[in-house]
Tab-separated table of C-alpha atoms and ligand atoms in Angstrom:
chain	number	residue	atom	x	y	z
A	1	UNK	CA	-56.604	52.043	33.683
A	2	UNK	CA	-54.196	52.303	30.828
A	3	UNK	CA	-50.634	52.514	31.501
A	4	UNK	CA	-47.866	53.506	28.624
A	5	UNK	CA	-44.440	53.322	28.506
A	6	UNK	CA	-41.865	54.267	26.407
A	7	UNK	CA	-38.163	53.191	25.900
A	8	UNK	CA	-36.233	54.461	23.306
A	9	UNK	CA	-33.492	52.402	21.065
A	10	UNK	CA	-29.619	52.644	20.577
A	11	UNK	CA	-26.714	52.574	18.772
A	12	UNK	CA	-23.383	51.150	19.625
A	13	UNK	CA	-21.110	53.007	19.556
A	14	UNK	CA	-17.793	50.307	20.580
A	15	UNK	CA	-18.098	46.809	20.927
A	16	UNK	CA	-21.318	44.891	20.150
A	17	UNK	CA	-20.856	40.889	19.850
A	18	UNK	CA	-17.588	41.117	22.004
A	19	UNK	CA	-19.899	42.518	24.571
A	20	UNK	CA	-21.712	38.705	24.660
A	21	UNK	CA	-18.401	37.485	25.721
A	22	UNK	CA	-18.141	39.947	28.630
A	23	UNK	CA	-15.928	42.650	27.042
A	24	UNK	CA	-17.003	45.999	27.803
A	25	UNK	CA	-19.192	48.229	25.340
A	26	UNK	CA	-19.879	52.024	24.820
A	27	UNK	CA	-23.533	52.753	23.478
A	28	UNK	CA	-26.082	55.489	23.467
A	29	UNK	CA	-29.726	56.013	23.144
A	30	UNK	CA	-31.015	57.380	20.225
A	31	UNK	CA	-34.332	59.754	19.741
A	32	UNK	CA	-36.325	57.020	18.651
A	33	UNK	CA	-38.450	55.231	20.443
A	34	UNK	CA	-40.707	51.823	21.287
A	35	UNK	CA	-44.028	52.877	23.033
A	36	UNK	CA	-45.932	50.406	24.574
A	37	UNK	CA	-49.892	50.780	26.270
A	38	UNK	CA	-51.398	48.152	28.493
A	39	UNK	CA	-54.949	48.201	29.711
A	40	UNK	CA	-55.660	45.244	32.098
A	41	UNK	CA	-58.831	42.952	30.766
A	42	UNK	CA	-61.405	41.836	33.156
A	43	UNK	CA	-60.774	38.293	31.191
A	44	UNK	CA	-57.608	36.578	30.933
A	45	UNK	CA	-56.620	37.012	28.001
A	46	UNK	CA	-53.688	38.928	26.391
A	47	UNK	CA	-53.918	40.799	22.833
A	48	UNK	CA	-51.024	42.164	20.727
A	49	UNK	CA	-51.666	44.636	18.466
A	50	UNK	CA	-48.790	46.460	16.274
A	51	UNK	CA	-50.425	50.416	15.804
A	52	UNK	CA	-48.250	51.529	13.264
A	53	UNK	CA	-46.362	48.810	11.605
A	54	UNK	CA	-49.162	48.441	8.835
A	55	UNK	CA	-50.762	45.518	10.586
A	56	UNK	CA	-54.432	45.761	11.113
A	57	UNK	CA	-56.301	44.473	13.873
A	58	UNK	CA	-55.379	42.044	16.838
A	59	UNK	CA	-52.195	39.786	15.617
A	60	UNK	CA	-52.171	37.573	18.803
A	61	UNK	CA	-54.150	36.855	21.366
A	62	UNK	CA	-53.518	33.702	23.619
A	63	UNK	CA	-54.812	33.027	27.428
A	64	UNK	CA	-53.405	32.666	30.690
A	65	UNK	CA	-51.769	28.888	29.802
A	66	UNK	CA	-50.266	30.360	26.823
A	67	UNK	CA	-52.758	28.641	24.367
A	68	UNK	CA	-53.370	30.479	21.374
A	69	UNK	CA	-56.645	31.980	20.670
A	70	UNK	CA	-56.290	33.770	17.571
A	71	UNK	CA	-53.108	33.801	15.701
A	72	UNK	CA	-52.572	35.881	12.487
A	73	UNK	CA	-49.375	35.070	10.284
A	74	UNK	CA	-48.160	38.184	11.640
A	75	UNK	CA	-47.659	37.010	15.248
A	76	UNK	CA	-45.133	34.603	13.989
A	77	UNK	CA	-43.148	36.883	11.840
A	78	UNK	CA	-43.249	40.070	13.551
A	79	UNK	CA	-40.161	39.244	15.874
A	80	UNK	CA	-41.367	41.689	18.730
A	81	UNK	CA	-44.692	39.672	19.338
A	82	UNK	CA	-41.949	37.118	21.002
A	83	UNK	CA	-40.163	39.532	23.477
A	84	UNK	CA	-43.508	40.487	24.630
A	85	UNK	CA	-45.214	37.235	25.381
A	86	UNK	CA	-42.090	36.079	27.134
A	87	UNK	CA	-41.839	39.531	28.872
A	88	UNK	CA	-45.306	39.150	30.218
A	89	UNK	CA	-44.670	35.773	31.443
A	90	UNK	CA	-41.241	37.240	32.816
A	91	UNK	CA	-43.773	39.485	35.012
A	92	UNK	CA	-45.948	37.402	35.928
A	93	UNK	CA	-43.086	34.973	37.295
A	94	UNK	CA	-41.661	37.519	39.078
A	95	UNK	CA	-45.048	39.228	40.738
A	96	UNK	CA	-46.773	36.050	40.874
A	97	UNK	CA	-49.171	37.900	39.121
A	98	UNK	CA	-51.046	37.171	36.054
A	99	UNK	CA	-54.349	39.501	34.753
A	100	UNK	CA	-55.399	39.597	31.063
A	101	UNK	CA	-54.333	42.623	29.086
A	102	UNK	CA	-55.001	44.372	25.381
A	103	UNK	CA	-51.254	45.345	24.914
A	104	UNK	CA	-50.749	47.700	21.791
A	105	UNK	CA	-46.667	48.669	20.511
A	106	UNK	CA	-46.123	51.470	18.273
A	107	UNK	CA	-42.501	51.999	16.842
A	108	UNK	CA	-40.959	54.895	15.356
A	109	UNK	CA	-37.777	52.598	13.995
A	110	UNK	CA	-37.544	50.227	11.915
A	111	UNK	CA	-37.826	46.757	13.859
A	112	UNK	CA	-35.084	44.477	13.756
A	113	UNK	CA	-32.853	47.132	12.040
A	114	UNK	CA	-30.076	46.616	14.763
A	115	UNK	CA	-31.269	49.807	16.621
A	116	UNK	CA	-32.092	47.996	19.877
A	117	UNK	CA	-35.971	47.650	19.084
A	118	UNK	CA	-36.345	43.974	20.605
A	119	UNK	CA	-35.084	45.091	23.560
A	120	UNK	CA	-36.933	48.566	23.811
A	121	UNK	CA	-40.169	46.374	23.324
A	122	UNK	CA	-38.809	43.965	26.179
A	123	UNK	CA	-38.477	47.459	28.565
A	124	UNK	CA	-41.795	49.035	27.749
A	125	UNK	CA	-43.578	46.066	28.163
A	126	UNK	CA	-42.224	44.814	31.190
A	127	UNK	CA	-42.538	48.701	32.695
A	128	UNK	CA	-46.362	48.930	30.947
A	129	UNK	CA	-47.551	45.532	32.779
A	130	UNK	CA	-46.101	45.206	35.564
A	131	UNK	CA	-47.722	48.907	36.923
A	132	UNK	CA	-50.840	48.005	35.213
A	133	UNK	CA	-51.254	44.790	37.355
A	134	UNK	CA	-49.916	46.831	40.464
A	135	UNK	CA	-46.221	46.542	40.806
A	136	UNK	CA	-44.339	49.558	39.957
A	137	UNK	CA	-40.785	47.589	40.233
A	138	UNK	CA	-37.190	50.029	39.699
A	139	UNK	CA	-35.524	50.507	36.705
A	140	UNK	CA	-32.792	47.755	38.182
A	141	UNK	CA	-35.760	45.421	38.098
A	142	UNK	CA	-36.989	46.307	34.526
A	143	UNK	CA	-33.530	46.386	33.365
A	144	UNK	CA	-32.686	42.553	34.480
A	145	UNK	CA	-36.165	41.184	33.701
A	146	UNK	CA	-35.651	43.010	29.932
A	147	UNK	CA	-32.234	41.343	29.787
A	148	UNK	CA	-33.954	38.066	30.790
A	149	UNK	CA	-36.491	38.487	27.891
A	150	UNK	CA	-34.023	38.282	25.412
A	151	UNK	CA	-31.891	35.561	26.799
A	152	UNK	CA	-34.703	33.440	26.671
A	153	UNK	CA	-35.716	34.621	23.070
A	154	UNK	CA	-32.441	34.657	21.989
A	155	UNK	CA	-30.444	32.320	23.698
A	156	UNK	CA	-27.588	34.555	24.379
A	157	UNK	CA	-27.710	37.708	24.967
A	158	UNK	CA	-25.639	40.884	26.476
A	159	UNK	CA	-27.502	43.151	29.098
A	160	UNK	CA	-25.890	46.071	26.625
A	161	UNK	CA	-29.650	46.699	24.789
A	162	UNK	CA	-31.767	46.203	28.089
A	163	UNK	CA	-29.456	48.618	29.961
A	164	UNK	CA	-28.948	51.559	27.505
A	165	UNK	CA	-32.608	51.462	26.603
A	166	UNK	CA	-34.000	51.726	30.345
A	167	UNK	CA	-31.664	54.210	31.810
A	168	UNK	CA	-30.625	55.876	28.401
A	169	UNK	CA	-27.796	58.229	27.917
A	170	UNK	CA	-24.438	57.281	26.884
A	171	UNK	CA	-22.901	54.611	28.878
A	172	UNK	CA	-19.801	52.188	29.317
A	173	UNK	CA	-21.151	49.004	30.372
A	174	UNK	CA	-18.853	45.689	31.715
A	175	UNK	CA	-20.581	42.562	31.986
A	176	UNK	CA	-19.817	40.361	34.207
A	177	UNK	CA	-20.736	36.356	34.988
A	178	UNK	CA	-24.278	36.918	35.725
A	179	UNK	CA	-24.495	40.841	36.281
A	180	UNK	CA	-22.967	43.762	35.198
A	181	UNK	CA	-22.004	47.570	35.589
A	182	UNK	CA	-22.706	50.423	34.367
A	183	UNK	CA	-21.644	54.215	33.849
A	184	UNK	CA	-22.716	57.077	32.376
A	185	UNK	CA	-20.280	59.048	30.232
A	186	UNK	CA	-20.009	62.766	30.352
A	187	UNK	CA	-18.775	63.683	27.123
A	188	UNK	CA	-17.323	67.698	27.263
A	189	UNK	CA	-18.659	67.594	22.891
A	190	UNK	CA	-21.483	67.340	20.919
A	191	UNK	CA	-20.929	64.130	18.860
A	192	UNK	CA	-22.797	64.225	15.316
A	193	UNK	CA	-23.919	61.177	13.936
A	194	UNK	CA	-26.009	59.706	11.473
A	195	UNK	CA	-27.282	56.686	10.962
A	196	UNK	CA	-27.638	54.783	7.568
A	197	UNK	CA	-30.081	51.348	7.301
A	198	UNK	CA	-30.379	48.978	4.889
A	199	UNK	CA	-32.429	45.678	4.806
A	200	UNK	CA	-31.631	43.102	7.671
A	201	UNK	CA	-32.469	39.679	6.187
A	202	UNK	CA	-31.039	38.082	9.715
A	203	UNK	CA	-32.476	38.041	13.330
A	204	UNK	CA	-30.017	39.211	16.084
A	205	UNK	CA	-30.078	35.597	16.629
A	206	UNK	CA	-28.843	34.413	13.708
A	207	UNK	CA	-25.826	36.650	13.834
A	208	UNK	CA	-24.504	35.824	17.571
A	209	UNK	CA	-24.989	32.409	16.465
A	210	UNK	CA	-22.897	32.807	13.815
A	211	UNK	CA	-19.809	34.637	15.525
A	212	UNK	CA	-20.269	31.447	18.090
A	213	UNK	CA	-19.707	28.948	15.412
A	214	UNK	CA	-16.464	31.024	14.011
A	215	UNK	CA	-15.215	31.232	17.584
A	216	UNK	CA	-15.774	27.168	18.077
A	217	UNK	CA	-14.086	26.592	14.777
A	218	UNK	CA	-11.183	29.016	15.097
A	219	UNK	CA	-10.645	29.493	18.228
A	220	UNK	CA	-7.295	30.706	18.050
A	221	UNK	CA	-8.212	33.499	15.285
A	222	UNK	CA	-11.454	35.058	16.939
A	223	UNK	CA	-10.666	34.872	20.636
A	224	UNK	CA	-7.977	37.128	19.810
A	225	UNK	CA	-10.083	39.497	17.698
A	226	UNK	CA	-12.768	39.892	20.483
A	227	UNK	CA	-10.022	40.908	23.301
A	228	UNK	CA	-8.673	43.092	20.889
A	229	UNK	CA	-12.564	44.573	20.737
A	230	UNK	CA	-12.646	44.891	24.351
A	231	UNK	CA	-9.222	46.769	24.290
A	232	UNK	CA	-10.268	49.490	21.929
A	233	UNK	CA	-13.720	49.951	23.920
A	234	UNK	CA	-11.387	51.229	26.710
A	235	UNK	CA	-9.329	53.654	24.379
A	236	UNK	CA	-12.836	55.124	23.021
A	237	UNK	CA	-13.956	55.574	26.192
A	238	UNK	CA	-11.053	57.600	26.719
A	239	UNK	CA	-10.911	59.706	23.655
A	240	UNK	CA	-14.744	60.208	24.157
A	241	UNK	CA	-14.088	61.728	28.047
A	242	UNK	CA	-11.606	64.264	26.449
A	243	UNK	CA	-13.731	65.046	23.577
A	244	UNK	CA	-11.568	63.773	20.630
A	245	UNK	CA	-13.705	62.812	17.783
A	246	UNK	CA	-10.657	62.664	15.357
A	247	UNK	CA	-9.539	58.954	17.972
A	248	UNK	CA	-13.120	58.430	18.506
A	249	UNK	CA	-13.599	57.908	14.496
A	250	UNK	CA	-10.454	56.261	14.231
A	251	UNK	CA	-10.678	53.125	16.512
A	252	UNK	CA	-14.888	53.259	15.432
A	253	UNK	CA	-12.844	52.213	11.968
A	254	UNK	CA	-10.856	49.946	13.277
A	255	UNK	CA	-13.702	48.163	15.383
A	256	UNK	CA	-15.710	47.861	11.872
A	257	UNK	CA	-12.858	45.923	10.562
A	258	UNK	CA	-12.927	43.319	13.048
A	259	UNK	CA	-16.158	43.163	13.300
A	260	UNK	CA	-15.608	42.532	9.059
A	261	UNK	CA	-13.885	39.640	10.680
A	262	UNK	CA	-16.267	38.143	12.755
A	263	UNK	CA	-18.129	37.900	9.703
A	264	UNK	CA	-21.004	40.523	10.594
A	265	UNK	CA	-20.885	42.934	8.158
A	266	UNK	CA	-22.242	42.672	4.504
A	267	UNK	CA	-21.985	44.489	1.370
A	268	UNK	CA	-24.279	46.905	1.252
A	269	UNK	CA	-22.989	47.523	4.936
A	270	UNK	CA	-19.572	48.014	3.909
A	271	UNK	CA	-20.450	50.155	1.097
A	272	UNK	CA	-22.281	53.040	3.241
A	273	UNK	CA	-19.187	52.209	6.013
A	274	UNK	CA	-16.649	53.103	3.046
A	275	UNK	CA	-18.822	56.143	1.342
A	276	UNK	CA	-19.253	57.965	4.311
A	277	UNK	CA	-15.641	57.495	5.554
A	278	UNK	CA	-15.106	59.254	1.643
A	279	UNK	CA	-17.530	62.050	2.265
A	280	UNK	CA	-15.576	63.278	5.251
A	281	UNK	CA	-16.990	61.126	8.344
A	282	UNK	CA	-14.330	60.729	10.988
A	283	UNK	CA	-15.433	57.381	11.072
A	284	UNK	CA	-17.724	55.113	10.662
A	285	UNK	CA	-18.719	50.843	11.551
A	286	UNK	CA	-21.711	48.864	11.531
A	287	UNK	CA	-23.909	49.058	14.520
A	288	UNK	CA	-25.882	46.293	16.349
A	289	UNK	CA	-25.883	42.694	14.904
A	290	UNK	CA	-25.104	42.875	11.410
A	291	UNK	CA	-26.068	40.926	8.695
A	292	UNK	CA	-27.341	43.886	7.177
A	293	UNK	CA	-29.580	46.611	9.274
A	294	UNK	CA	-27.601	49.884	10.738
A	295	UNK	CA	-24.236	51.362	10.419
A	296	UNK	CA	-23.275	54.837	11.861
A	297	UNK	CA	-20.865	57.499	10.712
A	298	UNK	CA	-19.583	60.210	13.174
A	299	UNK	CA	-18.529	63.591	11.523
A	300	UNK	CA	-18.326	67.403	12.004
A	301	UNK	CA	-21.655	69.083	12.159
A	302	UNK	CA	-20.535	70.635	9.156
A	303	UNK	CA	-19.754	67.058	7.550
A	304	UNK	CA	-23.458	65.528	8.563
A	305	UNK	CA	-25.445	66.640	5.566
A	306	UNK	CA	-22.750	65.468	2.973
A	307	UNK	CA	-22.634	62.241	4.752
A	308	UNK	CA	-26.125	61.719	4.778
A	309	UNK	CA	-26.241	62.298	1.075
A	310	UNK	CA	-23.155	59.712	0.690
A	311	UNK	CA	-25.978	57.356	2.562
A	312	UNK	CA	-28.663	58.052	0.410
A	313	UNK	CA	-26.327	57.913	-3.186
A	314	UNK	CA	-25.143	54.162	-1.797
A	315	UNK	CA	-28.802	52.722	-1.418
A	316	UNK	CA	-29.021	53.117	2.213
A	317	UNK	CA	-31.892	55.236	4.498
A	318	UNK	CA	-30.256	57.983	6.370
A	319	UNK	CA	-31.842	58.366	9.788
A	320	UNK	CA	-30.986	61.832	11.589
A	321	UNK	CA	-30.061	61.261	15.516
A	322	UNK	CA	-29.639	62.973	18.626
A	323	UNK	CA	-28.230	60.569	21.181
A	324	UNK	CA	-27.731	60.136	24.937
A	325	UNK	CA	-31.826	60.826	25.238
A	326	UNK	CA	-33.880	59.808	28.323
A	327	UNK	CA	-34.364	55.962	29.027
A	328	UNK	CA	-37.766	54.513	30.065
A	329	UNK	CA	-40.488	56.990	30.539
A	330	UNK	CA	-44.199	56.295	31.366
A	331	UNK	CA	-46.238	58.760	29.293
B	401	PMV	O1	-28.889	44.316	16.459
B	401	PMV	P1	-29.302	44.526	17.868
B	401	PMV	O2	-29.850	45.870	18.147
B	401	PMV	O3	-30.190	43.428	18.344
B	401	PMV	O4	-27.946	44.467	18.766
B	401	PMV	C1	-27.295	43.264	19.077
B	401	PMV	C2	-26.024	43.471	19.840
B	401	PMV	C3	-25.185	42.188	20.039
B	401	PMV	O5	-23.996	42.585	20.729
B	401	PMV	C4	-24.789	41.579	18.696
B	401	PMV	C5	-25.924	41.136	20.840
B	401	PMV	C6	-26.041	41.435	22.313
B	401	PMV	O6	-26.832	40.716	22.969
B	401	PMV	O7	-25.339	42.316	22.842
């Protein structure tokens, strides 16, 4: 039997990297999606194969003690082979279940762009595998195990991605020592964004290692600038229940600034931040980890095509977005 799933992945809106110190975050799921198929073997052995990322054939395939049967130099580049191997194990921990399985992830973002793919891989996986060996566990369950996945790939992580991506919508999330809440936001207006990419030449990894360092070094200078994160999270939320863009955009400009500070953004980040804020956008910040990958701009419906142009004139890929989308979905 073959079982798919599909999460989608996200943009923050407020907040990402002060969300790893426990301040509180606002993101949404976006229209694209992470869909991953697992058919169980009658060996066991595990295969990963990538359908549409231009990678032919099986790029890992490795048995039930984790040794490595076939390895191509894809399965150590292509960050997503990572989240699912530990995913599976994560399983197969928590079942006490282990069965071979041909697992097969098609993507319809670019991976590591800062869109939340890692952790839509960790979510479909976990979902696909655990019903195909017989355990359909809740979205709670998929949700922690997914936030597991990339704590252990990572080494820290926020449950912001995992959350968002299995329950979807819009939501306020708080974390908390070793849980964390979460709530959907009903927001009374349509909120236009776009989203512009550039190349990431740094893992999600790299760059929460990085705001660590800056936080051990000057501790006195960034502790400050992630409370002050945390504060305007709770404003935005705020200005997003009564539908006021014009705030919204505002303190999404201030939040870019400090994460500027935290040393996340880049140039050609800052650039499409800056053009699109020039092309009318109420406002606009980087989105996800930094170090290149995606920034979003919020505007008037009217606004949108302009400030996609602005995107595309400053060297950046304009992706069009609806957001607060379904989370996990079997297909
Ligand atoms: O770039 P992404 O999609 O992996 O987002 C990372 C968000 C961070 O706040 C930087 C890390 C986290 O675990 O929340």
């Amino acid at each position: 039997m073959k079982i798919v799933a599909s999460a989608p992945g996200k943009v923050t809106l407020y907040g990402e990297h002060a969300v790893v110190y426990k301040k509180p975050a606002i993101v949404a799921s976006i229209d694209r999606r992470v869909t991953v198929s697992c058919e169980i073997r009658d060996d066991d052995r595990i295969t990963i194969r990538a359908l549409n990322l231009e990678i032919p054939g099986v790029i890992l395939t490795y048995n039930k003690d984790g040794e490595i049967v076939l390895e191509t130099d894809y399965g150590r580049v292509l960050s997503a082979v990572s989240y699912i191997r530990e995913a599976i194990s994560l399983v197969s921990e928590y079942t006490n279940e282990f069965k071979g399985a041909d697992i097969k992830i098609e993507s319809s973002m670019p991976v590591g762009a800062g869109l939340g793919t890692s952790a839509a891989v960790s979510v479909a996986t976990i979902a696909a595998y655990s019903k195909a060996v017989g355990h359909e566990l809740s979205k709670k369950e998929i949700a922690s195990l997914a936030w597991e996945t990339e704590k252990r790939v990572q080494g820290l992580a926020s449950p912001m991605d995992s959350t968002i991506s299995t329950f979807g919508g819009i939501i306020y999330i708080q974390p908390g020592e070793n849980s964390f809440t979460h709530e959907s936001l009903d927001i009374p207006v349509e909120m236009p964004l776009i989203i512009g990419y550039v190349k990431r030449k740094y893992k999600t990894k790299d760059m929460v290692a990085l705001v660590k360092k800056y936080k051990e070094k000057y501790p006195e200078i960034i502790d400050p600038v992630i409370e002050l994160i945390g504060k305007l999270v709770v404003e935005a939320k705020t200005a997003l229940l009564k539908g006021d863009l014009i705030v919204a955009g505002e303190l999404m400009n201030i939040n870019h600034g400090l994460l500027d500070t935290l040393g996340v953004s880049s140039k050609e980040l800052n650039d499409l931040v800056y053009v699109t804020r020039a092309f009318g956008a109420y406002g606009s910040k980087l989105s996800g980890a930094g170090g290149g990958g995606a920034m979003i701009a919020l505007a008037s419906k009217e606004r949108l095509k302009e400030v996609s142009t602005a995107i595309s004139i400053s060297n950046g890929l304009p992706i069009d977005t609806v957001i607060g989308g379904p989370g996990l979905l079997y297909v």
